[in-house]
Each structure stands twice: as structure tokens, then as C-alpha cells.
PDB file of C-alpha atoms and ligand atoms in Angstrom:
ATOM      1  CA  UNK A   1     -19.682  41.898 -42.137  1.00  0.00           C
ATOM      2  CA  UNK A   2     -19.413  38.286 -40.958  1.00  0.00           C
ATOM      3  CA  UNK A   3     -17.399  37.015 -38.385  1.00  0.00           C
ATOM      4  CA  UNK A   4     -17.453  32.833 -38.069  1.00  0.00           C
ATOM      5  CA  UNK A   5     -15.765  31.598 -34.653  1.00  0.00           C
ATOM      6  CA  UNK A   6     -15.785  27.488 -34.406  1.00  0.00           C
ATOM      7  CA  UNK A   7     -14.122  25.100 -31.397  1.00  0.00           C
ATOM      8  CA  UNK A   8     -14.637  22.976 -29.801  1.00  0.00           C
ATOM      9  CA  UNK A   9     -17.054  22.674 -26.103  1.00  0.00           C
ATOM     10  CA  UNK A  10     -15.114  25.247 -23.625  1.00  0.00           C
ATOM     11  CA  UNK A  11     -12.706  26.674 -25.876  1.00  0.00           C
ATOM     12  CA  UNK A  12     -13.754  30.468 -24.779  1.00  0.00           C
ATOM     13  CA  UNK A  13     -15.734  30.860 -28.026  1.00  0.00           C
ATOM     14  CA  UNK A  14     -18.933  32.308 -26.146  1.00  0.00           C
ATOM     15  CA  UNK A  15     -17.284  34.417 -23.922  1.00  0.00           C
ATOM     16  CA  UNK A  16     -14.637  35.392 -26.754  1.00  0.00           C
ATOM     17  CA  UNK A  17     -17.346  36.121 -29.276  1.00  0.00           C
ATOM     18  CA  UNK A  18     -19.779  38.081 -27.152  1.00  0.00           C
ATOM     19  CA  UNK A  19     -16.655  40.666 -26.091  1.00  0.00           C
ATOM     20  CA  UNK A  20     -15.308  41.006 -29.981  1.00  0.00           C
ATOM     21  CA  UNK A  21     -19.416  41.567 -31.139  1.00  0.00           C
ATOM     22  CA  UNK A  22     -19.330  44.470 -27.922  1.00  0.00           C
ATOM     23  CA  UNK A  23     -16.266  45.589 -29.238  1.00  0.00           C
ATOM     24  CA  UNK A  24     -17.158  45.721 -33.059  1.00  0.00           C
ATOM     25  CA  UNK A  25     -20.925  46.562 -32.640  1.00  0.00           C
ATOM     26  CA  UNK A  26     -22.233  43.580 -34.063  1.00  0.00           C
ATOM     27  CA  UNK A  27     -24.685  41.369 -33.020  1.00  0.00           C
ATOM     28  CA  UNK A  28     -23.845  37.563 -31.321  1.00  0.00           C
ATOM     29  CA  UNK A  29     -25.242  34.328 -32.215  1.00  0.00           C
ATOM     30  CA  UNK A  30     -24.407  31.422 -29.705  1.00  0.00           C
ATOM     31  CA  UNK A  31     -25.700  29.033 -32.312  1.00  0.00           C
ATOM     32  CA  UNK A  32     -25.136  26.319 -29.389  1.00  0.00           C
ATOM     33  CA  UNK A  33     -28.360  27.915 -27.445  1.00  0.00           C
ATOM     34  CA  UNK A  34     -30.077  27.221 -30.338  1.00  0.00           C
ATOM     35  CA  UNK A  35     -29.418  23.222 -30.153  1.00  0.00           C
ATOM     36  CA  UNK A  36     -29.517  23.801 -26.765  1.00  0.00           C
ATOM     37  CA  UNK A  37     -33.080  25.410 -26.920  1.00  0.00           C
ATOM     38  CA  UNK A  38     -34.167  22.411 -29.726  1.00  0.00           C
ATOM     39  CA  UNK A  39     -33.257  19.964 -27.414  1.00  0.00           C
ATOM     40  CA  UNK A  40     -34.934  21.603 -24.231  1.00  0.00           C
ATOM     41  CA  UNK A  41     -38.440  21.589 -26.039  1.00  0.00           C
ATOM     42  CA  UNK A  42     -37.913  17.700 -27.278  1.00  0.00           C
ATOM     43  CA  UNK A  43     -36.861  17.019 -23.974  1.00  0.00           C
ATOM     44  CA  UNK A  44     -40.236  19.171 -21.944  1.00  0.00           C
ATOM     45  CA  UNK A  45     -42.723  17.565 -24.473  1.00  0.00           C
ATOM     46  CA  UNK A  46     -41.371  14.028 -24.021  1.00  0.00           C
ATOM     47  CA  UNK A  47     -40.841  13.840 -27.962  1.00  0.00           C
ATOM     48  CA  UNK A  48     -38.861  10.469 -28.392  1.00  0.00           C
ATOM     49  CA  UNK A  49     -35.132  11.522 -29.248  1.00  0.00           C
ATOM     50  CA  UNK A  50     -34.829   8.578 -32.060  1.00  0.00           C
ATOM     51  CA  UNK A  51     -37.230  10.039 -34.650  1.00  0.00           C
ATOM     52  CA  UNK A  52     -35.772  12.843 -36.365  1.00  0.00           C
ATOM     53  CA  UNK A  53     -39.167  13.328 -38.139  1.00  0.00           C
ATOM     54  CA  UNK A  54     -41.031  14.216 -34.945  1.00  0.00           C
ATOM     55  CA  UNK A  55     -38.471  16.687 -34.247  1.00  0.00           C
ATOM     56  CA  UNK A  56     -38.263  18.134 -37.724  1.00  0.00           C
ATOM     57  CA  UNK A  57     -41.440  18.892 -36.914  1.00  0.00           C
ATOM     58  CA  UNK A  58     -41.386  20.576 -33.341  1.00  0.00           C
ATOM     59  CA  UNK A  59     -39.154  22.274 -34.237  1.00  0.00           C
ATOM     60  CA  UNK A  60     -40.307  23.819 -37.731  1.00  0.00           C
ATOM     61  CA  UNK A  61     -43.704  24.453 -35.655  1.00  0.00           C
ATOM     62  CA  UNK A  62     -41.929  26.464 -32.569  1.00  0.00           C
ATOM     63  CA  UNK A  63     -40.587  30.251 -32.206  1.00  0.00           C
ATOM     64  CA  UNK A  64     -36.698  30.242 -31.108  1.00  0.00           C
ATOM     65  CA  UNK A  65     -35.709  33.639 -30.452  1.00  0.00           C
ATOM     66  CA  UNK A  66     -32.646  35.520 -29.192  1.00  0.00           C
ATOM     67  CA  UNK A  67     -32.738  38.595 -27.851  1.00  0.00           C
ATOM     68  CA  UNK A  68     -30.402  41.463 -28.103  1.00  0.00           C
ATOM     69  CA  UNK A  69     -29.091  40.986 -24.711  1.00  0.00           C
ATOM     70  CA  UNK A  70     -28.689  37.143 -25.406  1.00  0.00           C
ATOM     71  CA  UNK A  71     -31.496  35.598 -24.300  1.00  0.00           C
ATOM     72  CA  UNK A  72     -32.951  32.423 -25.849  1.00  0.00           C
ATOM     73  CA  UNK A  73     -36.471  32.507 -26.363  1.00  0.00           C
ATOM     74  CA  UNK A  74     -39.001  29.796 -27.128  1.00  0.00           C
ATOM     75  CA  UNK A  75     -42.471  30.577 -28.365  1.00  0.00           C
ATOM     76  CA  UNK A  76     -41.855  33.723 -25.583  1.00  0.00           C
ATOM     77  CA  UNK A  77     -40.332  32.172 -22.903  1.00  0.00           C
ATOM     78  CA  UNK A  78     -37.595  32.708 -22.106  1.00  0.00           C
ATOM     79  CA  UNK A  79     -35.605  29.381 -21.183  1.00  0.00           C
ATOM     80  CA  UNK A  80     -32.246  30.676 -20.703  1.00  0.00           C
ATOM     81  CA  UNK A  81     -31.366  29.644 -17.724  1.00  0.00           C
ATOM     82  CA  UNK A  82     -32.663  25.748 -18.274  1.00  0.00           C
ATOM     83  CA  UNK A  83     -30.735  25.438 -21.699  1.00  0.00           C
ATOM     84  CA  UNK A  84     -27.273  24.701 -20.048  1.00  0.00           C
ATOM     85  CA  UNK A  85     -28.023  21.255 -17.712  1.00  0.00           C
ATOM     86  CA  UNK A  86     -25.967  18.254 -18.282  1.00  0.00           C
ATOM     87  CA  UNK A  87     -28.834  16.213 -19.447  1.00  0.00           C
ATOM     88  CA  UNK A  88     -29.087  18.608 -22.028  1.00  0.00           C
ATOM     89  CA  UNK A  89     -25.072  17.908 -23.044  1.00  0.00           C
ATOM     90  CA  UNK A  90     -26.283  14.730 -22.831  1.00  0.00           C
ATOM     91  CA  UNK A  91     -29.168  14.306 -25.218  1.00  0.00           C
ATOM     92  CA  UNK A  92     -27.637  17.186 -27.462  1.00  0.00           C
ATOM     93  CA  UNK A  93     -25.107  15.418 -29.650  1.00  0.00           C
ATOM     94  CA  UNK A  94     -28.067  13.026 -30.716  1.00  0.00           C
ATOM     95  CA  UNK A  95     -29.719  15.931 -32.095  1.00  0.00           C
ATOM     96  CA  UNK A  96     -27.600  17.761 -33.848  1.00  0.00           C
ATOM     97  CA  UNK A  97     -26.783  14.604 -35.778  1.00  0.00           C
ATOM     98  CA  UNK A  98     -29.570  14.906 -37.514  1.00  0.00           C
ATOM     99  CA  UNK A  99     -29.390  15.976 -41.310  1.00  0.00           C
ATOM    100  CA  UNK A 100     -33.002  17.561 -41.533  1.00  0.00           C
ATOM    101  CA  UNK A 101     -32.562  19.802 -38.239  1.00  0.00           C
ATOM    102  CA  UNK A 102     -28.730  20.756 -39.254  1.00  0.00           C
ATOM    103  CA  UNK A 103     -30.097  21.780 -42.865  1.00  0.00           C
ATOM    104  CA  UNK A 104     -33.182  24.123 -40.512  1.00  0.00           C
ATOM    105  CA  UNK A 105     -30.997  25.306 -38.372  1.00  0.00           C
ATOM    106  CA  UNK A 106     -28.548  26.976 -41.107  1.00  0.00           C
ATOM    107  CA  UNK A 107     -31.378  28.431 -42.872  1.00  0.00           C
ATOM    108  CA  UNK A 108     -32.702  30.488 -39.543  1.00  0.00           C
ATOM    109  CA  UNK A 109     -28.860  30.920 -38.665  1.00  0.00           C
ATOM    110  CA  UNK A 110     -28.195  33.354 -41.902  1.00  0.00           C
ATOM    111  CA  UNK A 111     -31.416  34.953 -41.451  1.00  0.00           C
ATOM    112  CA  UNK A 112     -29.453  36.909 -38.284  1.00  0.00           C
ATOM    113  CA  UNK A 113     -27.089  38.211 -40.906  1.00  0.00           C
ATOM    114  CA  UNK A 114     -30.116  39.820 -43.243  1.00  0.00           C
ATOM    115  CA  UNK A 115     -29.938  43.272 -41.748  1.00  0.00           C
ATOM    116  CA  UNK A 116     -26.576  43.311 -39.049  1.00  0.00           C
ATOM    117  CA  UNK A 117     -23.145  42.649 -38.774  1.00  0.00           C
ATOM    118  CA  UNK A 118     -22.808  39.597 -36.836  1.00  0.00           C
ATOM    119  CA  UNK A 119     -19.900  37.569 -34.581  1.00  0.00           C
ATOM    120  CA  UNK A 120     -21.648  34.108 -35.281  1.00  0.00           C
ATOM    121  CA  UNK A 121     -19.984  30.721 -32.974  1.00  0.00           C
ATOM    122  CA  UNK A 122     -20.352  27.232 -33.330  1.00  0.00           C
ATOM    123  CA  UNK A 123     -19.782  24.246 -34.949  1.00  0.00           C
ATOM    124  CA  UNK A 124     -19.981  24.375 -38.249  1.00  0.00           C
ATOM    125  CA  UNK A 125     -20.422  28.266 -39.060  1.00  0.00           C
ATOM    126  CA  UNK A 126     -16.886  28.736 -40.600  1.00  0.00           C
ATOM    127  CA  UNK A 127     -17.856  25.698 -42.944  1.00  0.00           C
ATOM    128  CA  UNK A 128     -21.408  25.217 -43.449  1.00  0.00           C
ATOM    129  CA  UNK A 129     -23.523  28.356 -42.646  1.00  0.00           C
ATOM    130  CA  UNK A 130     -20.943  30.841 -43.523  1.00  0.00           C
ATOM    131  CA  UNK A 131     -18.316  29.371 -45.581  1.00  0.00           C
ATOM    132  CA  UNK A 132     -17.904  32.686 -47.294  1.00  0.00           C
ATOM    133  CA  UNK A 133     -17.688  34.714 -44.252  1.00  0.00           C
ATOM    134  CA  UNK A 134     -15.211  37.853 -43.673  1.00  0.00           C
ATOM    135  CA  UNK A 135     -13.516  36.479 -40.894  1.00  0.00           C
ATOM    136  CA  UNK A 136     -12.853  32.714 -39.919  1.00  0.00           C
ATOM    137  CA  UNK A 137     -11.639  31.814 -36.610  1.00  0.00           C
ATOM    138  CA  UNK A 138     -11.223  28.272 -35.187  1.00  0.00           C
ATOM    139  CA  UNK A 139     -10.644  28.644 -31.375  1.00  0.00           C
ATOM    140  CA  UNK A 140      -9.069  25.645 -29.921  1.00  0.00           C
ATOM    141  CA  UNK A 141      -7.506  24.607 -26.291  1.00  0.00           C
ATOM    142  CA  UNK A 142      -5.982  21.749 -24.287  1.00  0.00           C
ATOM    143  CA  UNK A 143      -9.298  18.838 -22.942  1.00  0.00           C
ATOM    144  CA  UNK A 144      -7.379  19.708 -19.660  1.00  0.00           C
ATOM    145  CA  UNK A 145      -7.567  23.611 -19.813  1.00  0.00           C
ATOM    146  CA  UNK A 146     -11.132  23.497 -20.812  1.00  0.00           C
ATOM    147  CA  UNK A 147     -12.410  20.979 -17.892  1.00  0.00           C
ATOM    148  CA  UNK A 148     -10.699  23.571 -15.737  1.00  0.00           C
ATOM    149  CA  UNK A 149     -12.239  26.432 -17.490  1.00  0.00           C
ATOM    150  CA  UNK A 150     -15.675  24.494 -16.681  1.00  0.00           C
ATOM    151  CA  UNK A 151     -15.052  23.957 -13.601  1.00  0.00           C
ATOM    152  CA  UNK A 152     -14.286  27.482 -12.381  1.00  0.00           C
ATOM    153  CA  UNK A 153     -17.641  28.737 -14.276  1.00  0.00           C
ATOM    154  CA  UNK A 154     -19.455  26.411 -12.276  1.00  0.00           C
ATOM    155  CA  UNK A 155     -18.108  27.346  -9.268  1.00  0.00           C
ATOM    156  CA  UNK A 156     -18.982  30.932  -9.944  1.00  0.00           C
ATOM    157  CA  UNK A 157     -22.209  29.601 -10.549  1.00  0.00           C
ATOM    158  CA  UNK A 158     -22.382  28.361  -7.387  1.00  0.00           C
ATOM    159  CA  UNK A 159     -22.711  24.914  -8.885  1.00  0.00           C
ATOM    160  CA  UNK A 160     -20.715  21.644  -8.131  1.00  0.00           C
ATOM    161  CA  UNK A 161     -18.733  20.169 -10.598  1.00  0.00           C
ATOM    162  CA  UNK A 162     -16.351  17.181 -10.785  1.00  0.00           C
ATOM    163  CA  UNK A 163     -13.224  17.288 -12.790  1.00  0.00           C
ATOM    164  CA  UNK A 164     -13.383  13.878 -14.483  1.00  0.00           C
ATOM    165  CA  UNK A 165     -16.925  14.214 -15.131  1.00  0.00           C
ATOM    166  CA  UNK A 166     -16.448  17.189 -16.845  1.00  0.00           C
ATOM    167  CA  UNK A 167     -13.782  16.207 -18.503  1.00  0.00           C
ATOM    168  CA  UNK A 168     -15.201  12.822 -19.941  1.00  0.00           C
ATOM    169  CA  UNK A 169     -18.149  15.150 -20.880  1.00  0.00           C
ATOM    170  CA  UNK A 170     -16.419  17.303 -23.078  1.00  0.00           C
ATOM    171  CA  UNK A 171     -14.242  14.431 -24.094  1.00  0.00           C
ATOM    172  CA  UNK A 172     -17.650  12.785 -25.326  1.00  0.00           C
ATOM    173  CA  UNK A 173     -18.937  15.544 -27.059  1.00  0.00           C
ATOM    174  CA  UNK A 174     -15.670  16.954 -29.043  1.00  0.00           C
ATOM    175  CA  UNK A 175     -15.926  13.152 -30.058  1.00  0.00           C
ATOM    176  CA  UNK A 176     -19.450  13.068 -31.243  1.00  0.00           C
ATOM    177  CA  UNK A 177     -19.180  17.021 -32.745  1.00  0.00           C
ATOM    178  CA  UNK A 178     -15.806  16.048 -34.514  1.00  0.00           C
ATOM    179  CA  UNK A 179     -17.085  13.001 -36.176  1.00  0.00           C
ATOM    180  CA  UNK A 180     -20.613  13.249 -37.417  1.00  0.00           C
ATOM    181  CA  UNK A 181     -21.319  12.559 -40.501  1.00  0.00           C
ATOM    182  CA  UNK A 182     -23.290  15.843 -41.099  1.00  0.00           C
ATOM    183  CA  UNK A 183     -21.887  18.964 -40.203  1.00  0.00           C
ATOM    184  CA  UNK A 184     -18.920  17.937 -37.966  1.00  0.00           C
ATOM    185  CA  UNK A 185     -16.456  20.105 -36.435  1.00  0.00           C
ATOM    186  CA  UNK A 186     -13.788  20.712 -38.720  1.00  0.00           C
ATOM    187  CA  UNK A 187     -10.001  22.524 -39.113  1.00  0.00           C
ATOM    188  CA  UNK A 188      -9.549  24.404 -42.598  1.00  0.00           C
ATOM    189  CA  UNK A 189      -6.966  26.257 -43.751  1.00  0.00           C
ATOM    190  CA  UNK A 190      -8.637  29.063 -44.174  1.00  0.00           C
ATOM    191  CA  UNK A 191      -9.536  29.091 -40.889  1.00  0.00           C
ATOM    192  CA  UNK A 192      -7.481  31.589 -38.414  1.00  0.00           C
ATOM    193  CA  UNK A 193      -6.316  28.318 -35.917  1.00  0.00           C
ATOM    194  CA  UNK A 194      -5.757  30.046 -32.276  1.00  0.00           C
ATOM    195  CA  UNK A 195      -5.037  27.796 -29.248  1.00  0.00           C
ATOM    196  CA  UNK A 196      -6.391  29.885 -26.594  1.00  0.00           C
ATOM    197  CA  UNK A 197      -4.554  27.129 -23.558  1.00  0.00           C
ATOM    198  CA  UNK A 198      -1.861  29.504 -22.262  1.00  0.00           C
ATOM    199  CA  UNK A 199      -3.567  33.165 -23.121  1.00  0.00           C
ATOM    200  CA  UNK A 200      -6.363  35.147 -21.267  1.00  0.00           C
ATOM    201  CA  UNK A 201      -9.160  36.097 -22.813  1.00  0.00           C
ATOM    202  CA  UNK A 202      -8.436  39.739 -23.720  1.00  0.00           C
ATOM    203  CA  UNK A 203      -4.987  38.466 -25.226  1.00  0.00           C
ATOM    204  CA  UNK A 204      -7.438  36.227 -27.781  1.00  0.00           C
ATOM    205  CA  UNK A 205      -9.686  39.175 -28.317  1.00  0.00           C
ATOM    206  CA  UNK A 206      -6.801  41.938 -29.055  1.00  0.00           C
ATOM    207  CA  UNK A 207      -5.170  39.194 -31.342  1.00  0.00           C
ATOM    208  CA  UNK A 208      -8.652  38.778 -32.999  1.00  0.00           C
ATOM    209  CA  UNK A 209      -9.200  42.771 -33.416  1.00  0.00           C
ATOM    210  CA  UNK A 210      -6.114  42.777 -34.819  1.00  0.00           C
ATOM    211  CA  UNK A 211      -6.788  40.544 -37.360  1.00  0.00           C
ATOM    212  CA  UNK A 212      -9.762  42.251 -38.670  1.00  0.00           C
ATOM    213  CA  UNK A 213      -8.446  45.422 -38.385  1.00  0.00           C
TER     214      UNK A 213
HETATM  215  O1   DC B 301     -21.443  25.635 -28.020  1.00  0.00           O
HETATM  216  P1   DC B 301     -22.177  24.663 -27.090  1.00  0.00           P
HETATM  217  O2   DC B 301     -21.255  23.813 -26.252  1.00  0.00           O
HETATM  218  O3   DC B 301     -23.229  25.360 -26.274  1.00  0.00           O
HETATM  219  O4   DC B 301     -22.938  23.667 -28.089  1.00  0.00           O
HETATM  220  C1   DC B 301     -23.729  22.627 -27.628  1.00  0.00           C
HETATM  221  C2   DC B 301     -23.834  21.514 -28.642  1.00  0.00           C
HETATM  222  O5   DC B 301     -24.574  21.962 -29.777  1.00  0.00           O
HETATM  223  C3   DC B 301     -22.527  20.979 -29.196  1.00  0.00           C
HETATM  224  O6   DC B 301     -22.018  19.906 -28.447  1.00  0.00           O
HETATM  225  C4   DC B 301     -22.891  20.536 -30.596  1.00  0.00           C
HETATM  226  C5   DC B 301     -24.078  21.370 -30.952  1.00  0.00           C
HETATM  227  N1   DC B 301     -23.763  22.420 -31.923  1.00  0.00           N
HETATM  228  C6   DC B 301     -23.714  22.061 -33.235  1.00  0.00           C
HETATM  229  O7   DC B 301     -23.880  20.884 -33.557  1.00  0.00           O
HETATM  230  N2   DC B 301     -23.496  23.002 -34.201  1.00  0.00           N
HETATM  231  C7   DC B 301     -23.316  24.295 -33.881  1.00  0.00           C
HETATM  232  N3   DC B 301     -23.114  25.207 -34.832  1.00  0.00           N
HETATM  233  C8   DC B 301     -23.326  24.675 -32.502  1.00  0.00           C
HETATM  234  C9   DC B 301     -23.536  23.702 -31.556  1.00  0.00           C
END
């Protein structure tokens, strides 16, 4: 059984996803920790951010992992905690532009669906990696209730955050996501749309559950 969740940056999808997998018994993807992960290593090895080759490369030759308890690996590290700075929202979009590491990234992306059921979140999972899948959700919510839903994370974090940069953060990156030419962020209508602006998280989940039930 597939499950395929896209949205855009704070729409709820990785907290949303990780509850329904619980729920279900399947396994989680956040393929966004595994761009996130990509461009942590070309960022640590100082691999120049223009030359897709280079990259290609790095990344065919490294060992991305995630554990069962959601943990991003790299070659055995675990770099969890160091995949979620801004100037890795910064350098990401650049990335995941590229045809070569999109096409990579799909292949290791189904391999997580060889031998589990799977709640899989991204970008482009309800249209690239999985077009097929069981299930296709596109979660979606206001710019203004996801800088606030950023915000408050952060501050549980115990990290500052300002509003407007936040918000011309994710305003930047729903740009760059939603018009690439490769693998953008798209609305079907096969998808199952939900805007998730004026309901909590469990009301998104139950809806969700029943769905697939
Ligand atoms: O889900 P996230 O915000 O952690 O994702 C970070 C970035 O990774 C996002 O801005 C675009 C990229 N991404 C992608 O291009 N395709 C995916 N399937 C998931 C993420």
C-alpha cells in the first residue's frame, strides 16, 4: 500500500504523515530530509552548488539512510539535527532543480516501498515517484497560517524566528518548488486537495483515515 502526501513548505505534511504511517503501520519517508541531507553534504565538502555533475556524483558515491525512528543518516552519521538550518532552505531549491539528482532521488525513493507499506511526502511523490499510488493527498494552507505554524515550531525549539523572514522564505521556496521545470509541485485532480488553514491536525488525520478506510 502507497500513500503519496504533497504541499507545499509548512503545510503539516511531516507532522500529518508521520501520525497517519503510526496510525496505519506503515513506514514514513520525509523525502524533504533527503534533499535536505544532499544538500548538507554539498554544502560540508564545499562542492560548488552550480555543477550538477559534481553533485551527481557525491551524491551517487554517499550512503543516505533513514532510520525507522526517522533519522537521516549519511554514510552513518547521523545529521539530523543539522539538515533543517536556513542556509540549507536556502541553497536547497538550487538543488533540487537539477534533472540528474531528481531522476536519483526517485529511483532510491521507490526502493522504500520494495518490502513495506509506506506514507511517502513531498514534492513530487503524488506525480513523479508514485503516480500510481493508492492514496493521493495534496495538503495545502494559507502563506500566513504556515509562517505562523513556523514560527511556533521554532519557538518550541527554543529558536528565534521572525515572521516576515519566514514568511518571504516560504514565499521563495513555494515559488521555486511550484515552478521548476523538473519535477515541480503540482495540483491534479486525482489528487485528494485538503486545505489544512482552519483544522487541527487530528481533524486532517481522521479526515485522511477516513478516506482510506
Ligand atoms: O519538505 P521540506 O520543506 O523539508 O523540503 C525541502 C525542500 O526539498 C523543498 O523546498 C523542495 C525539496 N523537495 C523536493 O524538491 N522534492 C521533494 N519530493 C521533497 C522536497
Amino acid at each position: 500500500m502507497i500513500i503519496a502526501i504533497d504541499g507545499p513548505a509548512g503545510s503539516g505534511k511531516g507532522t500529518i504523515s508521520k501520525i497517519l504511517a503510526e496510525r496505519l503501520g506503515y513506514v514514513y519517508i520525509d523525502t524533504g530530509s533527503m534533499y535536505r541531507s544532499l544538500t548538507y553534504l554539498v554544502l560540508r565538502d564545499n562542492i560548488d552548488i552550480d555543477n550538477e555533475k559534481a553533485i551527481y556524483e557525491a551524491f551517487s558515491n554517499c550512503k543516505m539512510e533513514i532510520t525507522k525512528d526517522c533519522r537521516n543518516l549519511l554514510d552513518g552519521e547521523d545529521i539530523s539535527d543539522r539538515i533543517r538550518t536556513q542556509e540549507i532552505n536556502t541553497n536547497i531549491s538550487k538543488i533540487s532543480g537539477y534533472p540528474s539528482i531528481r531522476e536519483l532521488m526517485r529511483l532510491k525513493q521507490r526502493e522504500f516501498a520494495n518490502d513495506h507499506s509506506i506514507v511517502m511526502e513531498g514534492r513530487d511523490i503524488t506525480t513523479e515517484v508514485f503516480p500510481d499510488a493508492d492514496y493521493k493527498f495534496y495538503l495545502d494552507a494559507s502563506i500566513e497560517e504556515r509562517t505562523k505554524r513556523r514560527v511556533k515550531q521554532n519557538e518550541e525549539k527554543g529558536l528565534e524566528s521572525d515572521y516576515n523572514e519566514i514568511y518571504e522564505s516560504i514565499k521563495n521556496r513555494d515559488l521555486a518548488d511550484m515552478t521548476r521545470e523538473y519535477g515541480a509541485l503540482k495540483r491534479t485532480d486525482d489528487q485528494i486537495y485538503i486545505d489544512s488553514s482552519n483544522m487541527t491536525i487530528e481533524e486532517v488525520v481522521l479526515y485522511m483515515l477516513e478516506v482510506i478506510k
